[in-house]
Coordinates of C-alpha atoms and ligand atoms in Angstrom, one line a residue:
X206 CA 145.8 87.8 98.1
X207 CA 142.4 88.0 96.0
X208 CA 142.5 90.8 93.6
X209 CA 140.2 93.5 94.4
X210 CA 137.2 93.6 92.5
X211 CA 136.5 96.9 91.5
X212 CA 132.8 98.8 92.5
X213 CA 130.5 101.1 90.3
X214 CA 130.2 104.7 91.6
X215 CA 126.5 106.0 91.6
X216 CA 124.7 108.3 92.8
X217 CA 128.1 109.7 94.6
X218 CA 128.5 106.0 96.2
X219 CA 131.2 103.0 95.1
X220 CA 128.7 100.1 95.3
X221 CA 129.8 96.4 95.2
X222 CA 128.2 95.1 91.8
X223 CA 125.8 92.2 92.1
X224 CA 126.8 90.7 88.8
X225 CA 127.4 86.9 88.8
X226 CA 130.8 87.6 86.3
X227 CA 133.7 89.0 87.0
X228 CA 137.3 89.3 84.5
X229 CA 140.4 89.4 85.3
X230 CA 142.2 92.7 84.6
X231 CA 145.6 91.8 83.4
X232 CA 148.8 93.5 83.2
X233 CA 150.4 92.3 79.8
X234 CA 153.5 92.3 80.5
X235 CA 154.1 90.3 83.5
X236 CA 150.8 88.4 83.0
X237 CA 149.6 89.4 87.0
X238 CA 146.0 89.7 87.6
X239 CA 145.8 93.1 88.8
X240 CA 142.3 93.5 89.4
X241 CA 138.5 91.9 88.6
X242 CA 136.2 93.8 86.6
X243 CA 132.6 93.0 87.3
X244 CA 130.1 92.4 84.3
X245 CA 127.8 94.8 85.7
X246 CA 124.0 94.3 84.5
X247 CA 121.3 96.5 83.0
X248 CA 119.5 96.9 86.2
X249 CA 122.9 98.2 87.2
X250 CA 123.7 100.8 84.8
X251 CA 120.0 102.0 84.7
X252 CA 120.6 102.5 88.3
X253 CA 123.5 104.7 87.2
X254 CA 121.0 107.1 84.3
X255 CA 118.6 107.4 86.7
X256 CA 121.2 108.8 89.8
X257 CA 123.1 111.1 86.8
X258 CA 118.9 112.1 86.0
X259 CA 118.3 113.0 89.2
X260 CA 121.6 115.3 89.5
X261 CA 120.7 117.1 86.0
X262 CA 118.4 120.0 86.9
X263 CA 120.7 121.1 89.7
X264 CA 124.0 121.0 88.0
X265 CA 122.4 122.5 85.1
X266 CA 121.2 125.5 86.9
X267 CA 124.8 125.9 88.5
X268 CA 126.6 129.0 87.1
X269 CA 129.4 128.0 84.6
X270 CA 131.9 130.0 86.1
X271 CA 131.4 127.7 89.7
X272 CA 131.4 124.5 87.2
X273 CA 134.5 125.4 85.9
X274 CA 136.1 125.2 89.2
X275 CA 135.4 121.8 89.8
X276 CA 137.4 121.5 86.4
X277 CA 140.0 123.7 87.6
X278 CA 140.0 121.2 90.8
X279 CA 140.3 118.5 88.7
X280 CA 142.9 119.5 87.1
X281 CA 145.0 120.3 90.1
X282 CA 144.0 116.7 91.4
X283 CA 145.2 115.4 88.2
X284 CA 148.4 117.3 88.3
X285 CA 149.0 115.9 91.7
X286 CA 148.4 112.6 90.8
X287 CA 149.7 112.7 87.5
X288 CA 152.2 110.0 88.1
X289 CA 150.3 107.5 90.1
X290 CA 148.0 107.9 86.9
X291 CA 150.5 107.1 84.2
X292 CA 151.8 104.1 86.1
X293 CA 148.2 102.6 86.4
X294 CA 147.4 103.2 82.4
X295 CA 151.1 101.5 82.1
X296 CA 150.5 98.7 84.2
X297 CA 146.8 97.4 82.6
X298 CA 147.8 98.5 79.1
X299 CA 151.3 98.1 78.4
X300 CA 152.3 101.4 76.7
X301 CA 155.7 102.7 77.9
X302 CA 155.5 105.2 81.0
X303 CA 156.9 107.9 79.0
X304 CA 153.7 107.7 76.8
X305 CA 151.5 106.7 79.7
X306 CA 153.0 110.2 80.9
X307 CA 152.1 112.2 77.5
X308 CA 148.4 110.6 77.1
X309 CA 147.8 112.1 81.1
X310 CA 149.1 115.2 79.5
X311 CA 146.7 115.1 77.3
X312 CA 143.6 114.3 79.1
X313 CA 144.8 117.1 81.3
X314 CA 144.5 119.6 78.4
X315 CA 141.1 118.8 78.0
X316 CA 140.6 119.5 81.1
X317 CA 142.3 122.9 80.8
X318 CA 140.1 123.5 77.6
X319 CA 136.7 123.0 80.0
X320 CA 138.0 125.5 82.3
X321 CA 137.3 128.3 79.9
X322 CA 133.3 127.5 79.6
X323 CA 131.7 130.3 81.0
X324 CA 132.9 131.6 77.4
X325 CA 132.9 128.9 75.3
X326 CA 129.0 128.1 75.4
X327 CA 128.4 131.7 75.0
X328 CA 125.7 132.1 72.4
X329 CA 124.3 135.4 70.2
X330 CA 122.4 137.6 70.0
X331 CA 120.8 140.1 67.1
X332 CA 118.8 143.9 67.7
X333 CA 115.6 144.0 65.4
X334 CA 115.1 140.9 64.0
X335 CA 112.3 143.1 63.0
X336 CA 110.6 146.3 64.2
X337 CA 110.9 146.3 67.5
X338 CA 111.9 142.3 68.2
X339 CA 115.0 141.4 69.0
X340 CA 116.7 137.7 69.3
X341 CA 119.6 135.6 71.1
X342 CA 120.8 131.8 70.9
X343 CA 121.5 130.2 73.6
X344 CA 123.4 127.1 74.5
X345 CA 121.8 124.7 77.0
X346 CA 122.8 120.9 78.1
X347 CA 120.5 118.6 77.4
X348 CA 120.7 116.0 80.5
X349 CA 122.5 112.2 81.0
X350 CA 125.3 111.4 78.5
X351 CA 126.6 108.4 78.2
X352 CA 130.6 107.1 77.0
X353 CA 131.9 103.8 75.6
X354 CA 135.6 103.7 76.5
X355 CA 138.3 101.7 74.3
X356 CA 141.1 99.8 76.1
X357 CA 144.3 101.6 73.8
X358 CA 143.8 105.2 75.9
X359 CA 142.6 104.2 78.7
X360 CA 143.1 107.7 80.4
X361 CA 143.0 110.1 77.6
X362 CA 139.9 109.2 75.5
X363 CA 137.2 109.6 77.8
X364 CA 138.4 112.9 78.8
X365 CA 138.0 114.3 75.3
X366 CA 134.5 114.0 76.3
X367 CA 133.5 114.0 80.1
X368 CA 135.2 117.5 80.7
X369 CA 133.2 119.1 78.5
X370 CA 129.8 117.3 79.1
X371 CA 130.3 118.5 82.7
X372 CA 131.1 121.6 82.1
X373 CA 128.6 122.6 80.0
X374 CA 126.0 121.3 82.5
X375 CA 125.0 117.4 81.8
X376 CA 125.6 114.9 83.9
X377 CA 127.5 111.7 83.0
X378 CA 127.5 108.1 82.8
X379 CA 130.8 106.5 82.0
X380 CA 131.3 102.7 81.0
X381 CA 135.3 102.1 80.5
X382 CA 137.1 99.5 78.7
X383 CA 136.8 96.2 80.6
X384 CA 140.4 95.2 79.5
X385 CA 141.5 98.2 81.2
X386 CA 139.2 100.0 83.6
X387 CA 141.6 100.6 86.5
X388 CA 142.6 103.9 85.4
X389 CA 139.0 105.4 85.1
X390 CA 138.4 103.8 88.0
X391 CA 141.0 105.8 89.8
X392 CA 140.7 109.1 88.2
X393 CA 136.6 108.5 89.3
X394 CA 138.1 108.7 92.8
X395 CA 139.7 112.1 92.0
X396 CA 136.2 113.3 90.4
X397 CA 134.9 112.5 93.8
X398 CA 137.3 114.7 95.7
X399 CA 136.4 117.2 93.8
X400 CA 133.3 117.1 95.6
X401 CA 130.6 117.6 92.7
X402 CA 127.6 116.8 93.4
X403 CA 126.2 113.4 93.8
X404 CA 124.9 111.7 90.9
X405 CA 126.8 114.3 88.4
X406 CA 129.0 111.6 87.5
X407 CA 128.9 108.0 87.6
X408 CA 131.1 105.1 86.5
X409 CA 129.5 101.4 85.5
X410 CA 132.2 98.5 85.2
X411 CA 131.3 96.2 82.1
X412 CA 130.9 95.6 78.7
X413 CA 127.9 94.8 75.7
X414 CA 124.8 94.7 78.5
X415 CA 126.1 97.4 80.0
X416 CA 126.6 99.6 76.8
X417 CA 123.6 98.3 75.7
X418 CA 121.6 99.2 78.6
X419 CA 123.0 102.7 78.5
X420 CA 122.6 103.5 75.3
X421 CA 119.0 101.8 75.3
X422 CA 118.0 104.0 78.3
X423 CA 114.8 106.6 77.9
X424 CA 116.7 108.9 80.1
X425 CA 120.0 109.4 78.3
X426 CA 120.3 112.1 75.5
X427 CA 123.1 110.8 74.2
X428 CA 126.1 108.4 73.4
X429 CA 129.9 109.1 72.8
X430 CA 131.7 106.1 71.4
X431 CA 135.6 105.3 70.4
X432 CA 136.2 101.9 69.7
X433 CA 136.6 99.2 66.3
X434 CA 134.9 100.4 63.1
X435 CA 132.0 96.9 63.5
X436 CA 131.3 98.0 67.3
X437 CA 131.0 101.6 66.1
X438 CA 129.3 101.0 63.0
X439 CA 126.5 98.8 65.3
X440 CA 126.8 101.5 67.9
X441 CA 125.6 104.1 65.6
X442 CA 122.6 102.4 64.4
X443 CA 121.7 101.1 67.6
X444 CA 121.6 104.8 69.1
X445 CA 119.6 105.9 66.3
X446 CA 117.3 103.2 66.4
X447 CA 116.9 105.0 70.5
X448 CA 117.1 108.6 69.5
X449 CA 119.6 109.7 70.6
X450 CA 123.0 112.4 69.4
X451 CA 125.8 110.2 68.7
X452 CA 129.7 110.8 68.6
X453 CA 131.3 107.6 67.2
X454 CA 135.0 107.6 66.2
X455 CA 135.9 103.9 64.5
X456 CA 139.1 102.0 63.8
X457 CA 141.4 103.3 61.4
X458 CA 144.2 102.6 58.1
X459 CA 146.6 104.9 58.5
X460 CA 148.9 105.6 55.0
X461 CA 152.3 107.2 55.7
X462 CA 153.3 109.0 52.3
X463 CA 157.0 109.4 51.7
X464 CA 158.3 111.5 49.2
X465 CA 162.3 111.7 47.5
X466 CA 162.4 115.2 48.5
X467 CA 161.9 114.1 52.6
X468 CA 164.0 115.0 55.3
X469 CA 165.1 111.3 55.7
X470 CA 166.5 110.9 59.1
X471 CA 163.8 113.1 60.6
X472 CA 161.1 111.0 58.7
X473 CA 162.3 107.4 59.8
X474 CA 162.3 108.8 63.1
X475 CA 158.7 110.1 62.7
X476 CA 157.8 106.6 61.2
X477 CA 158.9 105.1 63.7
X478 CA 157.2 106.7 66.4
X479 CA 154.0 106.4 64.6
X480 CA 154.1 102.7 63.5
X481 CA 155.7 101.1 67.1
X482 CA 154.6 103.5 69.6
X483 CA 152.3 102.1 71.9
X484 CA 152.8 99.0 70.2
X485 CA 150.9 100.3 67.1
X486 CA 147.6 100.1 69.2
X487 CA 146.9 103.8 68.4
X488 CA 144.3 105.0 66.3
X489 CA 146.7 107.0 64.8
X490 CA 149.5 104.9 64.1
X491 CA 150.8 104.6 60.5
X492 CA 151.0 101.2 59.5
X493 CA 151.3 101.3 55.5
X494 CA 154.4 103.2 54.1
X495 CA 154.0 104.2 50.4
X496 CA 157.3 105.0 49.2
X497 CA 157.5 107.2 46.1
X498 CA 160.3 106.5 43.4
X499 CA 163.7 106.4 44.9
X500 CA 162.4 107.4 48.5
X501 CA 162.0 103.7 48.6
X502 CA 165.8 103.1 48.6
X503 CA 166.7 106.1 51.4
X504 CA 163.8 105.0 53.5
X505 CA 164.1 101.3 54.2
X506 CA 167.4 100.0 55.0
X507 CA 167.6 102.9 57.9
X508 CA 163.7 102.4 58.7
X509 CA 164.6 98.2 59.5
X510 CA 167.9 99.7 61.3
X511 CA 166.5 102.0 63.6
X512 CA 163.1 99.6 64.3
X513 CA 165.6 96.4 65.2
X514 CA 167.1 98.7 68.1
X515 CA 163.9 99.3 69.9
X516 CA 164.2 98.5 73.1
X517 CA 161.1 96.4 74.1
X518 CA 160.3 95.4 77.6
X519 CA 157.9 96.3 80.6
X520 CA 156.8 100.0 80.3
X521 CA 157.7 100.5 84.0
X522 CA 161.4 100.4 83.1
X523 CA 162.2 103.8 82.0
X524 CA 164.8 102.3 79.6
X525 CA 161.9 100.5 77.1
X526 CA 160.8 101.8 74.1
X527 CA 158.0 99.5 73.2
X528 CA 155.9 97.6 75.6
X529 CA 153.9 94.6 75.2
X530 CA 149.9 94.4 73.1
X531 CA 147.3 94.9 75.6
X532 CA 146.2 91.0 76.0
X533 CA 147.9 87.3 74.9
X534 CA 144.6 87.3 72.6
X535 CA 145.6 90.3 71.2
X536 CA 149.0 89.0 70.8
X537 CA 147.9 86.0 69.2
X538 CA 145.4 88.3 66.7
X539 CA 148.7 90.1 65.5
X540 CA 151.0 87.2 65.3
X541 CA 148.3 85.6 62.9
X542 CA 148.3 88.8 60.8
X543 CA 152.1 88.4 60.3
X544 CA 151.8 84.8 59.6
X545 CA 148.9 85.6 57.1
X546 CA 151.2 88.8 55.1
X547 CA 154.1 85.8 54.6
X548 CA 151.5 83.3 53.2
X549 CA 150.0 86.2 51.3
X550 CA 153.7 87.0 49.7
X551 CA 154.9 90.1 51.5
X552 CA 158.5 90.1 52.1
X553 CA 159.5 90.3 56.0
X554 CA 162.1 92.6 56.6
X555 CA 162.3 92.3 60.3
X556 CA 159.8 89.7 62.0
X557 CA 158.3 90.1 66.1
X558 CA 157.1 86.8 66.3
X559 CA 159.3 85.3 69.0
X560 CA 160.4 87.8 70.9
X561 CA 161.5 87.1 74.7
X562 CA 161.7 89.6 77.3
X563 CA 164.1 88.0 79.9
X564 CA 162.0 88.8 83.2
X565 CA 158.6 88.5 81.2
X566 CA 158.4 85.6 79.6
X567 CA 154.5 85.6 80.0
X568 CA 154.1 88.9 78.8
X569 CA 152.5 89.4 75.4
X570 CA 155.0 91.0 73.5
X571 CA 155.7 91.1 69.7
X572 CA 158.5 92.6 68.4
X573 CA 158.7 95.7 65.7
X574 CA 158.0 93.7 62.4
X575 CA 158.2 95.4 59.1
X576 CA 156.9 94.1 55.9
X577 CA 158.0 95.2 52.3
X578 CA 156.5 94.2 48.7
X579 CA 152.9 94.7 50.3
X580 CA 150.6 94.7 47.7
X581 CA 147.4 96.6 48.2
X582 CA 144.9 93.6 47.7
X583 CA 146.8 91.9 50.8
X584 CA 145.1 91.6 53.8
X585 CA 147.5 93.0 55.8
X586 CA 147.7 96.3 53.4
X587 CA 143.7 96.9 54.3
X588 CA 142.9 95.6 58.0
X589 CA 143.6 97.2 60.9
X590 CA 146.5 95.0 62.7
X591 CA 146.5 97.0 65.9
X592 CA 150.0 95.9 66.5
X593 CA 153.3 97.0 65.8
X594 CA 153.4 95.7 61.9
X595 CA 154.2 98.1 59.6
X596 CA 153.8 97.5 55.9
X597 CA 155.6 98.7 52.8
X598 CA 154.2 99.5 49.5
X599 CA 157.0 101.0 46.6
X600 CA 155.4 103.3 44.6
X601 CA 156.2 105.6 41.2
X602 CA 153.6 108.6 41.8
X603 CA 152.1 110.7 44.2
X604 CA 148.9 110.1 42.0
X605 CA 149.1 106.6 43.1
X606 CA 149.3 107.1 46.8
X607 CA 146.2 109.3 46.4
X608 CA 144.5 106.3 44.8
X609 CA 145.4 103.8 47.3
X610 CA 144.7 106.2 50.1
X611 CA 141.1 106.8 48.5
X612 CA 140.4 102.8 48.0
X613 CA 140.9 102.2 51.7
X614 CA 137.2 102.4 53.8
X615 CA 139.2 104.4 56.8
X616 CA 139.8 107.6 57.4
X617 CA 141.2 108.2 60.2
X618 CA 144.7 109.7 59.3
X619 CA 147.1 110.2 56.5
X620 CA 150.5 112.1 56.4
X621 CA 153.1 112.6 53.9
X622 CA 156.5 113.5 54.2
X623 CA 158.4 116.5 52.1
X624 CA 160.2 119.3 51.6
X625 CA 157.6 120.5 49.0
X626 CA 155.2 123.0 50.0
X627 CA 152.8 122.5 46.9
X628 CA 153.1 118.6 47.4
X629 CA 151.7 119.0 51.3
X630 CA 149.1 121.3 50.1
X631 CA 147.6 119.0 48.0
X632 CA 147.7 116.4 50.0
X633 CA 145.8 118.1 53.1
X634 CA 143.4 119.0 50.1
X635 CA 143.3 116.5 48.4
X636 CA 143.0 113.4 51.1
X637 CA 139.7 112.3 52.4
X638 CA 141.2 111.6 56.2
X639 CA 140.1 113.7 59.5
X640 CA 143.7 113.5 60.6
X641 CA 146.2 114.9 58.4
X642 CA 149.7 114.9 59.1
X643 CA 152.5 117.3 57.6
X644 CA 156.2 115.7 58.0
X645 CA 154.2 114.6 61.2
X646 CA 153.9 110.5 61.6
X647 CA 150.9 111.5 64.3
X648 CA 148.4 113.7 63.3
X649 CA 147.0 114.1 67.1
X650 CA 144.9 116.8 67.4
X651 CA 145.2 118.9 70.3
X652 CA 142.2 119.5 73.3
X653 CA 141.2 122.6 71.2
X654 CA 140.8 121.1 68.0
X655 CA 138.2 118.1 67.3
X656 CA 139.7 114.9 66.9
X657 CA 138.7 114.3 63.0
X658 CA 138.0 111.2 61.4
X659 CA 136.3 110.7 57.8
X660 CA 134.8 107.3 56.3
X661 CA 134.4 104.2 58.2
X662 CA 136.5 105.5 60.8
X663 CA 133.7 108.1 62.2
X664 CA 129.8 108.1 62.2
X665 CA 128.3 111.4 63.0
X666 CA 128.3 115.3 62.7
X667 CA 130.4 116.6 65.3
X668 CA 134.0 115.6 67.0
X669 CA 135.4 114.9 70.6
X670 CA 137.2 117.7 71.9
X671 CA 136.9 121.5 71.6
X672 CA 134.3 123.3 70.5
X673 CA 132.7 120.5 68.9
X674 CA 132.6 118.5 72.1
X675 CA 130.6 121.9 73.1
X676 CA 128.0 122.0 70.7
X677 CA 127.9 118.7 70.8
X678 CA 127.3 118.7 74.7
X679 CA 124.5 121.6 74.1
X680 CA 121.6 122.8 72.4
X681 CA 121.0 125.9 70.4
X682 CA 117.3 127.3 72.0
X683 CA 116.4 130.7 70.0
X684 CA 114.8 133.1 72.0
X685 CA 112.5 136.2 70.3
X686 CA 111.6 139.2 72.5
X687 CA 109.0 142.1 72.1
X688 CA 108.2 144.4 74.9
X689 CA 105.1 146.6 75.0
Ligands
NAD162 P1 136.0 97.8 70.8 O1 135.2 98.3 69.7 O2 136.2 96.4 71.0 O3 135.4 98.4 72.2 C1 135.1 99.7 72.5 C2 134.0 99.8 73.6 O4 132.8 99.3 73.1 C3 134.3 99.1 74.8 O5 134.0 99.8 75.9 C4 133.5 97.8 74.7 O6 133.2 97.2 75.9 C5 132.3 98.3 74.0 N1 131.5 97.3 73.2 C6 132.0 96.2 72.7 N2 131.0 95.5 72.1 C7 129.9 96.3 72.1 C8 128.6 96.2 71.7 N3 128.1 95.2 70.9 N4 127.7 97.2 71.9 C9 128.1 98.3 72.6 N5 129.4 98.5 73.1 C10 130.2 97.5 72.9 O7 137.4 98.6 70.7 P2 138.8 98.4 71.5 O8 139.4 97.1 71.0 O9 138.6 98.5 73.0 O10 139.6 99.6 71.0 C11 140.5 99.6 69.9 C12 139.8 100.2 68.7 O11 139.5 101.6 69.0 C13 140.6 100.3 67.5 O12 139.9 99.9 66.4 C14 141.1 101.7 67.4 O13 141.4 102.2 66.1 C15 139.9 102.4 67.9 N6 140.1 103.8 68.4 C16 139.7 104.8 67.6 C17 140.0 106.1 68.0 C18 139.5 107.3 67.1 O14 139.5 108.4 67.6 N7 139.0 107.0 65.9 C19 140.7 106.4 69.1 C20 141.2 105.3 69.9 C21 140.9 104.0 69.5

């Protein structure tokens, strides 16, 4: 059988795209095409600003209160479904379903955060501004918004956005990953059966023409972006260039800080977590160790112990641990790092190269691989792998860690490991990261925080999620009253 090529939903329709190419959506660990993605075109996603346009003025002049129930509808919808949903995001990404089934989770919450809007855009007001004048702020939305999906959450990072764009009264175009759309395009289906209105949110299938297209567009007020720091970085300028608000979180170096005084067992476990879940392809995951003094010794031998036991397979099976990369490109991309830290000098301690899977011998897996003796002028000790490579670096100071932390161009996360209060105090003080992690290997920030980022890893003012989703999603319209 052909697989199904999926459709754009606009204007409250799922419409066939008329673009001549189409990729194949591939699940990486059994290499089966799942599903075609169309390359829609410009025409196409215009279509979709001007339907979302069209929508704006009534949705925006719905009360709150009746827009959070199609959240809290949502959310039920997504709590039924919440299975079928993890399986999907398993199936075109590769993450194991037991993470599939947390990142649902947490779209979910930020759901459950939008529910509460009829309070959270509240604005302010003040009595005699002067004699006899008083004033108030209010929030308003603005009209279209636009987001630029990445393919390593495919069902949580768009929701730190579209929940709250909705909410607070704009209406939305999305564009989701093309290497793995299928979950947006499902959970579009359950935005549907919510029964907003037509046009309040619409989905476009594609990539660069597409994004550009959006993002170009007179009608759209602004662009939400999570992706690599060069796209984000080009992203950013391009939306200024159009005038619009921008949200753009970038790629990420993330420096796991171990001190002697560490819990050890519960810190290789946190380590390990953070550097091999989701096969490393998370934003957040720590992939340089820096080992201070004798932490070094404690740290390692267990670390390489405890990483050669992972069980990696095909998330489906509820026994894996570690799935495959999200593409044989990507595969081969990571593969080339490792072969690039051995030619650079690094010492491998455990090496993913040629793994087999029995069953999946197409699949695009790479085993846990740890590196030691990683210098910080090696490649691999300053690009972002997206993999599961995890380098270590021996240290004598915490001084130095700060040093090395500060020469790196991300910021995305940090975290250190200790039993010292003063030491983790410091460090949260101290490090120029959005994400900071206390004897925490993943500094994820919850739906009503903002998911931080600092440096080359995030261009812009405000965050996705929680209120500053919200003020990014609205503007602040001061209002002066006097009454004869
Ligand atoms: P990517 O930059 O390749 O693509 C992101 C999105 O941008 C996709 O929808 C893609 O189609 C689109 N795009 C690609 N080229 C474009 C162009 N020239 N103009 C406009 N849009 C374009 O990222 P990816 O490989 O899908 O995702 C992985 C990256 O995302 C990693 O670098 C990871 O660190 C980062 N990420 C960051 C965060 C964060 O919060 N900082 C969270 C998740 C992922």
């Amino acid at each position: 059988m052909e697989p199904k090529v999926l459709r754009n939903y606009i204007g409250g329709e799922w419409v066939a795209s008329k673009a001549p190419e189409a990729r194949d959506v591939v699940n990486p660990a059994t290499a089966e095409v799942l599903a075609r993605v169309p390359m829609s075109t410009a025409r196409e996603a215009a279509d979709a600003v001007e339907a979302a346009h069209e929508a704006f003025w009534a949705w925006r002049c719905t009360p709150p209160i009746t827009r959070a129930r199609y959240m809290f509808r949502l959310k039920a919808l997504m709590e039924e479904n919440f299975e079928k949903i993890a399986e999907l995001n398993t199936m075109e990404n590769g993450k194991t379903i037991d993470e599939s089934r947390g990142e649902v989770r947490r779209a979910i919450e930020n759901v459950d955060v939008a529910c509460g809007i009829p309070s959270l855009m509240m604005g302010y007001n003040a009595e005699d501004v002067a004699e006899g004048i008083d004033s108030f702020a209010l929030r308003q939305p603005l009209g279209v918004f636009v987001h630029l999906a990445p393919f390593n959450f495919p069902a949580m990072v768009p929701y730190w956005f579209i929940p709250y764009a909705l909410a607070t009264g704009n209406t939305f175009v999305l564009k989701p990953s093309s290497q793995t759309p299928m979950t947006q395009n499902f959970l579009a289906r359950l935005l549907e059966e919510t029964e907003l209105p037509e046009g309040v949110f619409n989905l476009v299938n594609g990539s660069t023409e597409v994004a550009e297209a959006l993002m170009a567009h007179p009608k759209v007020k602004g662009v939400t972006f999570v992706g690599s720091t060069p796209v984000g970085k080009h992203v950013y300028a391009f939306s200024a260039q159009h005038g619009k608000r921008a949200i753009v979180q970038g790629g990420a170096k993330n420096f796991l800080v171990v001190m002697p005084d560490a819990d050890m067992p519960r810190t290789v476990s946190a380590i390990l977590t953070s550097a091999f879940g989701c096969a490393g392809q998370r934003c957040l995951a720590g992939s340089v160790i820096l080992a201070v003094g004798k932490a070094y010794d404690d740290l390692v031998p267990p670390l390489v112990e405890a990483a050669s036991r992972l069980k990696v397979g095909y998330g489906l099976d509820q026994a894996t641990q570690m799935g495959p990369v999200v593409s044989a490109a990507a595969k081969k991309k990571v593969v080339g790092y490792i072969d690039l830290g051995v030619s650079e000098g690094a010492r491998l301690l455990l090496d993913g190269r040629n793994i087999v899977v029995p069953g999946y011998e197409k699949g695009a897996f790479v085993g846990p691989t740890i590196f030691d003796r990683v210098t910080p002028d090696m490649t691999i000790a300053k690009d972002e792998i997206f993999g599961p490579v995890l380098g270590i670096t021996q240290v004598d100071s915490l001084e130095q860690c700060y040093d090395i932390i500060a020469a790196s161009p991300f910021g995305n996360a940090a975290s250190v490991f200790t039993s010292s209060g003063k030491v983790a105090r410091e460090f949260a003080y101290r490090v120029e990261c959005g994400n900071i992690g206390i004897n925490i290997g993943i500094a994820a920030p919850i739906a009503f925080f903002p998911f931080g980022g600092m440096k080359d890893s995030f261009f812009g003012v405000l965050h996705g999620q929680g209120q500053d989703a919200i003020r990014f999603f609205t503007d602040e319209k001061v209002v002066l009253t006097r009454w004869f």
